[in-house]
CSV table of C-alpha atoms in Angstrom, one decimal:
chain,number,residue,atom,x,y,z
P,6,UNK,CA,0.0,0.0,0.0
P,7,UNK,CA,1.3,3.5,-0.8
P,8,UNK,CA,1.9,5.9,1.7
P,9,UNK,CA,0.1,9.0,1.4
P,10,UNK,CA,2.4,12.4,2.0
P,11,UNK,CA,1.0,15.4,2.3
P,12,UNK,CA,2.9,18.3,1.8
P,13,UNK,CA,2.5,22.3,2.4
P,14,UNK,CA,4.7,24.5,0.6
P,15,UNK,CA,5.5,22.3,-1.8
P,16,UNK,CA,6.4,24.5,-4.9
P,17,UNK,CA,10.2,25.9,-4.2
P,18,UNK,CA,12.7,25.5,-1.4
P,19,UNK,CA,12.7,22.4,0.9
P,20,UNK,CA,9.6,21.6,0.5
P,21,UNK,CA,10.4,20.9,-3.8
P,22,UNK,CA,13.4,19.6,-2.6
P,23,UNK,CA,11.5,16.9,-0.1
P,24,UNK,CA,9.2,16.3,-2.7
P,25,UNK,CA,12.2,15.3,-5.1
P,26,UNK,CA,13.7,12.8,-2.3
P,27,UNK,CA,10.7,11.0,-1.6
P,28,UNK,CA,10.3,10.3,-5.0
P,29,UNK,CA,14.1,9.2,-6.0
P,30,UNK,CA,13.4,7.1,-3.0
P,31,UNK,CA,10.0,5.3,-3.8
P,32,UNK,CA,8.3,6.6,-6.3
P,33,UNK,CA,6.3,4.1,-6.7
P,34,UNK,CA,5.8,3.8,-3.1
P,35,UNK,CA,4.9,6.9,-2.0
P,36,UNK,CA,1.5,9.4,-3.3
P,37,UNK,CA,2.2,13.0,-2.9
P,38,UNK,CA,-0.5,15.7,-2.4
P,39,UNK,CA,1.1,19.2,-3.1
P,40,UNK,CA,-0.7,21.8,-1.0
P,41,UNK,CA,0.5,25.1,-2.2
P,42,UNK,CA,-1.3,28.8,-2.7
P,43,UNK,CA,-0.1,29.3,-6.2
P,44,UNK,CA,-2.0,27.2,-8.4
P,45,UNK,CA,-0.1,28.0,-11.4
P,46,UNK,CA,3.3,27.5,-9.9
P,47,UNK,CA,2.4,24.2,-8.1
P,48,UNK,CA,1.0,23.0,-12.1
P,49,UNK,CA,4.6,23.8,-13.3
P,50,UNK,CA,6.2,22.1,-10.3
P,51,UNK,CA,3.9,18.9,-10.9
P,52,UNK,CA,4.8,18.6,-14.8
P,53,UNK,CA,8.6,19.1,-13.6
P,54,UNK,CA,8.5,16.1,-11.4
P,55,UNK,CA,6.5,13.8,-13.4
P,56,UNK,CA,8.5,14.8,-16.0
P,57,UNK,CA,12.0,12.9,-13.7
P,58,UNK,CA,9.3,10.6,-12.3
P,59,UNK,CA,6.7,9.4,-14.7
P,60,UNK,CA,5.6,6.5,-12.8
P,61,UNK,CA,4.5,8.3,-9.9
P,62,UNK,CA,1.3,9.5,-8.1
P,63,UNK,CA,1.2,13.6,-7.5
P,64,UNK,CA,-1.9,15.4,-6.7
P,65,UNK,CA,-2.3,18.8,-6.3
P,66,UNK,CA,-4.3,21.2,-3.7
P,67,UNK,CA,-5.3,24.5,-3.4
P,68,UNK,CA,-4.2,26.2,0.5
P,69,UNK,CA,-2.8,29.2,1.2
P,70,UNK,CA,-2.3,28.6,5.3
P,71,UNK,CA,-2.8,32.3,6.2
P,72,UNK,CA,-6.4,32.0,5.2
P,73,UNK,CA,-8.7,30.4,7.7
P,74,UNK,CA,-11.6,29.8,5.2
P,75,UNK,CA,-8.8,28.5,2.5
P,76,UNK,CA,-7.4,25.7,5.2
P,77,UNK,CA,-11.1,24.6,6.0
P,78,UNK,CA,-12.0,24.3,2.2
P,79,UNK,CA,-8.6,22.1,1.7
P,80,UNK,CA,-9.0,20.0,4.4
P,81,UNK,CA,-12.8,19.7,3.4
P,82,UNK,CA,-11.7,18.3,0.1
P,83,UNK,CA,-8.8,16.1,1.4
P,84,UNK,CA,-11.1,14.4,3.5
P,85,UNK,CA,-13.5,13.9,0.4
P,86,UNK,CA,-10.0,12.7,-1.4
P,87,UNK,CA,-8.5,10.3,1.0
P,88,UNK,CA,-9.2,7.9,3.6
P,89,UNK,CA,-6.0,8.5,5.3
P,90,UNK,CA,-2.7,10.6,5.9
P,91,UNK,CA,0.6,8.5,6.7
P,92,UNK,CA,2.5,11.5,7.0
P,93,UNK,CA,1.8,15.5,6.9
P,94,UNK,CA,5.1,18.2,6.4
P,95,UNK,CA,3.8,21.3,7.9
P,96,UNK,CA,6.7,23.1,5.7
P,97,UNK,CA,4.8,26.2,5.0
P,98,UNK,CA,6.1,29.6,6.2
P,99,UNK,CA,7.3,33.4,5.2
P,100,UNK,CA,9.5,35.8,7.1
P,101,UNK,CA,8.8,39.3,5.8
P,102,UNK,CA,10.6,42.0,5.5
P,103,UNK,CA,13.5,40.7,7.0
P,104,UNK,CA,16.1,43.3,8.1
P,105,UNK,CA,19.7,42.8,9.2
P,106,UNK,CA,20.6,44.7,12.1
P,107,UNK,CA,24.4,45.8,10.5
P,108,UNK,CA,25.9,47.2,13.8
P,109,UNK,CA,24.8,44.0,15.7
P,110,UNK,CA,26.1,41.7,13.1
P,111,UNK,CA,29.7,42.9,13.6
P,112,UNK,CA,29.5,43.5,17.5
P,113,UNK,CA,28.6,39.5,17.3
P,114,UNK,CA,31.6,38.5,14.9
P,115,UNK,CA,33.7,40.0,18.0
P,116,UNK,CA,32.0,37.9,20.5
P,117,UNK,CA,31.9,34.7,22.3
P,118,UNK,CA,28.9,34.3,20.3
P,119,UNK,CA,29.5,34.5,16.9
P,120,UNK,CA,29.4,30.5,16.5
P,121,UNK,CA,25.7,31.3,17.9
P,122,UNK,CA,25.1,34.0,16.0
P,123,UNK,CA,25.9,32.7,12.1
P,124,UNK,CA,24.3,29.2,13.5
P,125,UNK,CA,20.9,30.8,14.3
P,126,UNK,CA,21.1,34.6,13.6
P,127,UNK,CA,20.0,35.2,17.1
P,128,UNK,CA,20.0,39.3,17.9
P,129,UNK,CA,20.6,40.3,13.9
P,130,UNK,CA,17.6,39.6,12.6
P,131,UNK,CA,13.4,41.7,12.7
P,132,UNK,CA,10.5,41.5,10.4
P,133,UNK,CA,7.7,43.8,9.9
P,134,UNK,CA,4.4,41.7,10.2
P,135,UNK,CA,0.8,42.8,8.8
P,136,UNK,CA,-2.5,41.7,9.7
P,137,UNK,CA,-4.4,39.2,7.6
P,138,UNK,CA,-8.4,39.7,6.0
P,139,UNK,CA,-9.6,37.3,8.9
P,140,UNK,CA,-7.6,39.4,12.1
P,141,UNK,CA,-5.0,37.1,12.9
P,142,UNK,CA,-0.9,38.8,12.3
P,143,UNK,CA,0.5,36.5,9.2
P,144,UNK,CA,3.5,35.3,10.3
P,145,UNK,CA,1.2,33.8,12.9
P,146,UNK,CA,-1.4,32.3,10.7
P,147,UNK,CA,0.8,31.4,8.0
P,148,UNK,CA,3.6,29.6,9.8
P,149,UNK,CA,1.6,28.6,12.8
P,150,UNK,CA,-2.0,29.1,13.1
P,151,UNK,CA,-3.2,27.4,9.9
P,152,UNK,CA,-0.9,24.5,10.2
P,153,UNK,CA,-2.6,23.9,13.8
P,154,UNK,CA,-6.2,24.5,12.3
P,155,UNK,CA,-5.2,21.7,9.2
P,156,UNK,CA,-4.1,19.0,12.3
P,157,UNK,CA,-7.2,20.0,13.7
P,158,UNK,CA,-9.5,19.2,10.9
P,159,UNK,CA,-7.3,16.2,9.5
P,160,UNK,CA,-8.1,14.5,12.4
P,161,UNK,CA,-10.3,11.7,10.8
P,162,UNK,CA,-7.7,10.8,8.1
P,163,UNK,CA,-4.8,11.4,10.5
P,164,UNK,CA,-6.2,8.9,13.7
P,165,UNK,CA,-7.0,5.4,12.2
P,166,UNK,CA,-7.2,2.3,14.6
P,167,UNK,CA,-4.3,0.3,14.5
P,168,UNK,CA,-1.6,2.6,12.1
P,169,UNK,CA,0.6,5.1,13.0
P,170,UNK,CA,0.6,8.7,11.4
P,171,UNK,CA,3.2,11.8,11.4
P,172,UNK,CA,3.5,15.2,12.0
P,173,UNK,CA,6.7,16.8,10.7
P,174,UNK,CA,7.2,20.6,11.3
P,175,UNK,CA,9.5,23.0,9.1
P,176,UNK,CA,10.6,25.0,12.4
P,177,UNK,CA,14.2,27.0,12.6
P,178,UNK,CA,16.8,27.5,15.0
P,179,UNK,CA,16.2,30.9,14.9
P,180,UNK,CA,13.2,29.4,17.5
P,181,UNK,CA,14.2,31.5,20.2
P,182,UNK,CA,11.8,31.4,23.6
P,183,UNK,CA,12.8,35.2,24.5
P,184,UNK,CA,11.0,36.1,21.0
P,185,UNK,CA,7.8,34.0,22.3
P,186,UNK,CA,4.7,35.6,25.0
P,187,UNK,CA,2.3,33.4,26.0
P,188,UNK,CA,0.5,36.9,26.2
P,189,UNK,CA,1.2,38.0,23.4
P,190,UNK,CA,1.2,34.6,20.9
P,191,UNK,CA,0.9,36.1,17.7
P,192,UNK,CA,3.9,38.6,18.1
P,193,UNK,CA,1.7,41.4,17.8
P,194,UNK,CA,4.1,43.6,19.8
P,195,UNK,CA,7.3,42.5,18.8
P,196,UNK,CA,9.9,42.5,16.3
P,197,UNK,CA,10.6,39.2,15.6
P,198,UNK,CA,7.2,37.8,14.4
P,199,UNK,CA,9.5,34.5,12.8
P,200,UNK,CA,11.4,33.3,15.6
P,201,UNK,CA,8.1,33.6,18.1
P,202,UNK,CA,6.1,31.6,15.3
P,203,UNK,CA,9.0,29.2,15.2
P,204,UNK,CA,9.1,28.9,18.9
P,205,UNK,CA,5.5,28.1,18.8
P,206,UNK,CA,5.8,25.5,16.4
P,207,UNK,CA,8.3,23.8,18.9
P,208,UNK,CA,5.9,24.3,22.2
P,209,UNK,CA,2.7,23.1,19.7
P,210,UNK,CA,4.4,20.2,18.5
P,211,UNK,CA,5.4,19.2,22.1
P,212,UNK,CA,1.5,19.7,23.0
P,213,UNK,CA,0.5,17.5,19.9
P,214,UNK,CA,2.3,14.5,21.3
P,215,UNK,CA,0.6,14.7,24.5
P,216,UNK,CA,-2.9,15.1,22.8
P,217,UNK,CA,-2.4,12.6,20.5
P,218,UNK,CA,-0.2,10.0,20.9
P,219,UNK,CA,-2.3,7.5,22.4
P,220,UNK,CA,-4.4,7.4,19.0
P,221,UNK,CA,-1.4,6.3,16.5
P,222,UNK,CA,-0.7,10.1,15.3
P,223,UNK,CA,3.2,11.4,16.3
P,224,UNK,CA,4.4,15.2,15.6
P,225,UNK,CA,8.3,16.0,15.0
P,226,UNK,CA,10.2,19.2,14.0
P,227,UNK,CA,12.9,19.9,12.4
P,228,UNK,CA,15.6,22.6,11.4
P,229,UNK,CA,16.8,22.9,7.5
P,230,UNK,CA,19.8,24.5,8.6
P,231,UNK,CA,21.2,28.1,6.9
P,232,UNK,CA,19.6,27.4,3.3
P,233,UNK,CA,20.1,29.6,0.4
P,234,UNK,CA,16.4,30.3,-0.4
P,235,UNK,CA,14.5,33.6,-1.5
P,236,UNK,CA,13.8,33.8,2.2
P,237,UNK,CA,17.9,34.2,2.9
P,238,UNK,CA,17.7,36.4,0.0
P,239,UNK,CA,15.6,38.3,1.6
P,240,UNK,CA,17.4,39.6,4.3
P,241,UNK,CA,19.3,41.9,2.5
P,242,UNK,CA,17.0,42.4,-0.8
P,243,UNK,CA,19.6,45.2,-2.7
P,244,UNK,CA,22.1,42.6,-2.8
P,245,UNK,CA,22.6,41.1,-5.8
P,246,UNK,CA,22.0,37.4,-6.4
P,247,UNK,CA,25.5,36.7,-7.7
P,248,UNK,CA,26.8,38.0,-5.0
P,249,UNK,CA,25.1,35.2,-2.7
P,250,UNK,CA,26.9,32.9,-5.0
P,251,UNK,CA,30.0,34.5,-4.8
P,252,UNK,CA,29.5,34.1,-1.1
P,253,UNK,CA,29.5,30.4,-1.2
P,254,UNK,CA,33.1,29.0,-0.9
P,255,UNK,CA,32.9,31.2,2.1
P,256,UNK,CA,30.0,29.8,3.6
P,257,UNK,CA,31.6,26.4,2.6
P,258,UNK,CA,34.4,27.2,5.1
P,259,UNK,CA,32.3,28.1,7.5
P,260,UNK,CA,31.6,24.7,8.0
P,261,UNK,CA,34.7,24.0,9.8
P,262,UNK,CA,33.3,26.0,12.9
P,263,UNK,CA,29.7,24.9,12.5
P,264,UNK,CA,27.8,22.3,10.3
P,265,UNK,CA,24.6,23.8,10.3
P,266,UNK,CA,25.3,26.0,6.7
P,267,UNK,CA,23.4,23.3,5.0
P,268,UNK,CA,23.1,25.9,1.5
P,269,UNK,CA,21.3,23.8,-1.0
P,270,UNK,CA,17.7,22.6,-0.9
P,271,UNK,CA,18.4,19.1,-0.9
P,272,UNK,CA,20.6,19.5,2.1
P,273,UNK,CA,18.5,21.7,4.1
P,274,UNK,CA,15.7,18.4,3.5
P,275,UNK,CA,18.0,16.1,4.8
P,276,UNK,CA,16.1,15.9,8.1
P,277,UNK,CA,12.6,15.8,6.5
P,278,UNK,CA,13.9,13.3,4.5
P,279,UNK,CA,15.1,11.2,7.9
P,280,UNK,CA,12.3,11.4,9.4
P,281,UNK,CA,9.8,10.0,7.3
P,282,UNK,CA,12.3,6.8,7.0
P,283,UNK,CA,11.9,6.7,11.1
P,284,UNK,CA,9.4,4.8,13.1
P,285,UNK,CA,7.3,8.2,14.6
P,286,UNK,CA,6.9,5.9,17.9
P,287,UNK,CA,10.5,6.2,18.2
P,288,UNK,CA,10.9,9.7,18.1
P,289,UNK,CA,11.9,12.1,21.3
P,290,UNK,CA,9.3,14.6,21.2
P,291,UNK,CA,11.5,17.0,23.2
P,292,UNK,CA,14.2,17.4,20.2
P,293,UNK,CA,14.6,18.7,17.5
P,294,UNK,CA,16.0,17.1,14.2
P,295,UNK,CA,18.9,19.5,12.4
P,296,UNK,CA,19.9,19.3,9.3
P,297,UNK,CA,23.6,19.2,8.8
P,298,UNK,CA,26.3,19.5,6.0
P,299,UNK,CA,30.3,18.4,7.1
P,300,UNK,CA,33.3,20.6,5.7
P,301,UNK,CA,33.7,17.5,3.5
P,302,UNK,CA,30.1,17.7,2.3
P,303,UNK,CA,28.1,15.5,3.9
P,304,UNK,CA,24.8,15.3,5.1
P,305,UNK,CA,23.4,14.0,8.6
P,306,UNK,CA,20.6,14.4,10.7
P,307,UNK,CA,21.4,15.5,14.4
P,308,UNK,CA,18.6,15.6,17.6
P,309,UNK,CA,19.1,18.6,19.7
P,310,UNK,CA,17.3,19.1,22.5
P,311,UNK,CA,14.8,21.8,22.4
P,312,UNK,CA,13.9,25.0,25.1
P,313,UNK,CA,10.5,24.2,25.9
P,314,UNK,CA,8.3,22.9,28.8
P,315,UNK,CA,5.1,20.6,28.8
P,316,UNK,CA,2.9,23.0,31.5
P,317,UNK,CA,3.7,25.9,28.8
P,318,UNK,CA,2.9,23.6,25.6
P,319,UNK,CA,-0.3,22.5,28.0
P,320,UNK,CA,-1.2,26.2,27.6
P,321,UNK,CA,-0.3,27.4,24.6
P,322,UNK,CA,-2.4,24.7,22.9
P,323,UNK,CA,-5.3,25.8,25.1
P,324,UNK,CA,-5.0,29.1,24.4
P,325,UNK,CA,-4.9,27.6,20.5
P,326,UNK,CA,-8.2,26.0,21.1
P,327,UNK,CA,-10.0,29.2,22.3
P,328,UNK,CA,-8.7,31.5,19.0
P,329,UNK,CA,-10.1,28.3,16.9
P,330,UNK,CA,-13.7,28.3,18.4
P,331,UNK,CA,-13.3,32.5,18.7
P,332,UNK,CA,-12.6,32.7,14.6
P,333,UNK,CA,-14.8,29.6,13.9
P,334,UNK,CA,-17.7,31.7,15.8
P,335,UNK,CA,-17.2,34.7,13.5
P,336,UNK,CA,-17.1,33.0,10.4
P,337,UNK,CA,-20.3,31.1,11.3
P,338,UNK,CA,-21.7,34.9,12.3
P,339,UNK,CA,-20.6,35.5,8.7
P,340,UNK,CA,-22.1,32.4,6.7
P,341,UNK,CA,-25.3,33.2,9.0
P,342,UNK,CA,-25.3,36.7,7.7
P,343,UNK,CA,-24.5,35.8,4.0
P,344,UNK,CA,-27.7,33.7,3.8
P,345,UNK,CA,-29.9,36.0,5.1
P,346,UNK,CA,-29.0,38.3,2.4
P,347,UNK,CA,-29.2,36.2,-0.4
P,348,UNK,CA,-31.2,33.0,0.8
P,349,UNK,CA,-35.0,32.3,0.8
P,350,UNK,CA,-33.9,29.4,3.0
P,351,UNK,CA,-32.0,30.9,5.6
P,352,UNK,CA,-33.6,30.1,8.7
P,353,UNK,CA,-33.0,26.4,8.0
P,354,UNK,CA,-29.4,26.9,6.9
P,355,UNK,CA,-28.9,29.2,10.0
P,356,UNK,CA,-30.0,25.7,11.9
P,357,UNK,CA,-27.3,23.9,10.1
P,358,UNK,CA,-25.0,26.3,10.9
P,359,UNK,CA,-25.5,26.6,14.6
P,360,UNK,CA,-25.8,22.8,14.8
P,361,UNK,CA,-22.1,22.7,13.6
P,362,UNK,CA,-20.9,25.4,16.1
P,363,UNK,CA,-22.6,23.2,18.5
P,364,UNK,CA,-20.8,19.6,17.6
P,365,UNK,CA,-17.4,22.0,17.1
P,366,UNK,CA,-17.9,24.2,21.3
P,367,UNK,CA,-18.7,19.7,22.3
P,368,UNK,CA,-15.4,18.9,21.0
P,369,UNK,CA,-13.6,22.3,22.2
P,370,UNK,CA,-14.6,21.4,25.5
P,371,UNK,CA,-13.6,17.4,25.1
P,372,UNK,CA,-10.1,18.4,24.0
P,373,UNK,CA,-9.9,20.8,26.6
């Protein structure tokens, strides 16, 4: 039986590059559903791969994760396509505006903690967020919020008696717990929208293991390393792209002092690529998998323990919970108002719609 991969963010970086792997693995062993926002770009991506792998099985799905209404409609139609999910990448994510803090850049390349610094760009690095259509800060919903809303809605295709399922987060070692407020869990007061959503990712994946484990479904993370992707480009948009690459014997011998300048693509997967090899039962749910390249070229997968606590993952996903039925409540508010606009019948379908708010505030309270 094929194993059925989903994948988010699926049409350039790691998550093409994943997509690539798991096919020069097992093509034939392996169906891939491409969840990506750009329709057009995710056709071209498809013909490209079928193109180097004829024989295999790639659907495509529309989902742009910063859009409530667009994760409900995907996972709506997923569950209408498939009777089950072996493994889910929740690879999805933007960091933008990215600005280099210049002054702290070169204070850090006289420090003790420069290692620390070119590892994980700790203290050099801000964003400007913006707020999406539905309320919720981007970074948040895009990296974060509708990943957590898909896991919630997958459910069904995700939990099956007697099989194991996985979870496998895109999160960053720029996940730094001083960027994260429990308060404050969108970042909407901060600078450094990116690392808090990161840092969530780590805290929600902890919480999903403790929800979940005891029905077959396990949740991992993992870190791509410093990869050389339009997000890296990015951070300092006037420089030139040929520039990066003259940057790159550099960054080669950076390796000598830390491993974690993965570069390409295909390395940065390399821990995406582990994973799904793994038994998920196996798995520490308090590390994180990293992505590694040696000086001589190499790639390796290495656990790292993560920052977080259970009591603040315990919370977190709670508070989680309570934005969920909050947005699900306005949208139903919405529909509600919709038909009474343009519906003869909309005292019946405003019964259908309350009866679902019902069954969802049920379940609210049951994974509470």
């Amino acid at each position: 039986m094929k194993k059925m991969v989903l994948v988010t963010g699926a049409t350039s970086g790691i998550g093409l590059a994943l997509c690539e792997r798991l096919l020069s693995h097992d093509s034939e062993g392996v169906r891939l559903c491409l969840a990506c926002r750009n329709m057009h770009r995710a056709e071209a991506v498809h013909s490209a791969l079928l193109a180097s792998h004829p024989e295999a099985q790639i659907d495509l799905l529309q989902m742009d994760t910063s859009s409530i209404s667009s994760v409900l409609n995907a996972a709506r139609e997923v569950k209408l396509r498939y009777d089950r999910l072996d493994c889910l990448y929740l690879n999805a994510g933007i960091m933008p505006n990215p600005e280099l803090d210049i002054k702290a850049f070169f204070k850090g390349l006289f420090s003790s903690k420069v290692i620390t610094m070119l590892a994980t760009a700790e203290g050099i690095l801000t964003q400007k967020d913006a707020v999406t259509s539905e309320g919720l800060q981007e970074v948040f919903a895009t990296n974060l919020f509708g990943h957590f809303l898909l896991v919630r809605e997958l459910e069904p295709v995700l939990c099956r008696p007697g099989r194991t399922s996985q979870l496998i987060w895109t999160s960053s070692s720029n996940a730094h717990r001083s960027a994260f407020n429990l308060d404050d869990m969108q970042h909407e007061k901060g600078t450094q929208p990116y690392s808090s959503s990161k840092y969530a990712t780590d805290l929600l994946s902890l919480a999903l293991n403790n929800h979940f484990n005891k029905q077959g479904l396990y949740s991992s993370v993992i870190c791509p390393g410093f990869v050389m992707t339009k997000l890296t480009y990015g951070i300092l948009p006037s420089f030139p792209a040929f520039l990066w690459t003259m940057l790159l014997p550099l960054f080669r011998l950076i390796r000598i002092i830390t491993n974690t300048f993965t570069l390409s693509s295909y390395n940065g997967a390399e821990a995406l690529f582990w994973l799904f090899k793994q038994k998920p039962e196996s798995l520490d749910p308090y590390v994180k998998y990293q992505s590694l390249t040696s000086v001589l070229g190499n790639n390796y997968t290495k656990p790292c323990k993560m920052d977080i606590h259970l009591e603040t993952s315990v919370l977190f996903y709670k508070k989680l919970l309570q934005l969920e039925s909050d947005l699900r409540k306005k949208l139903t508010d919405k529909e509600k108002e919709s038909h009474h606009r343009r519906s003869p019948g909309y005292e019946s379908s405003c019964t259908s719609l309350c009866t679902r708010q019902r069954t969802f505030d049920a379940r609210l309270d049951s994974d509470c």
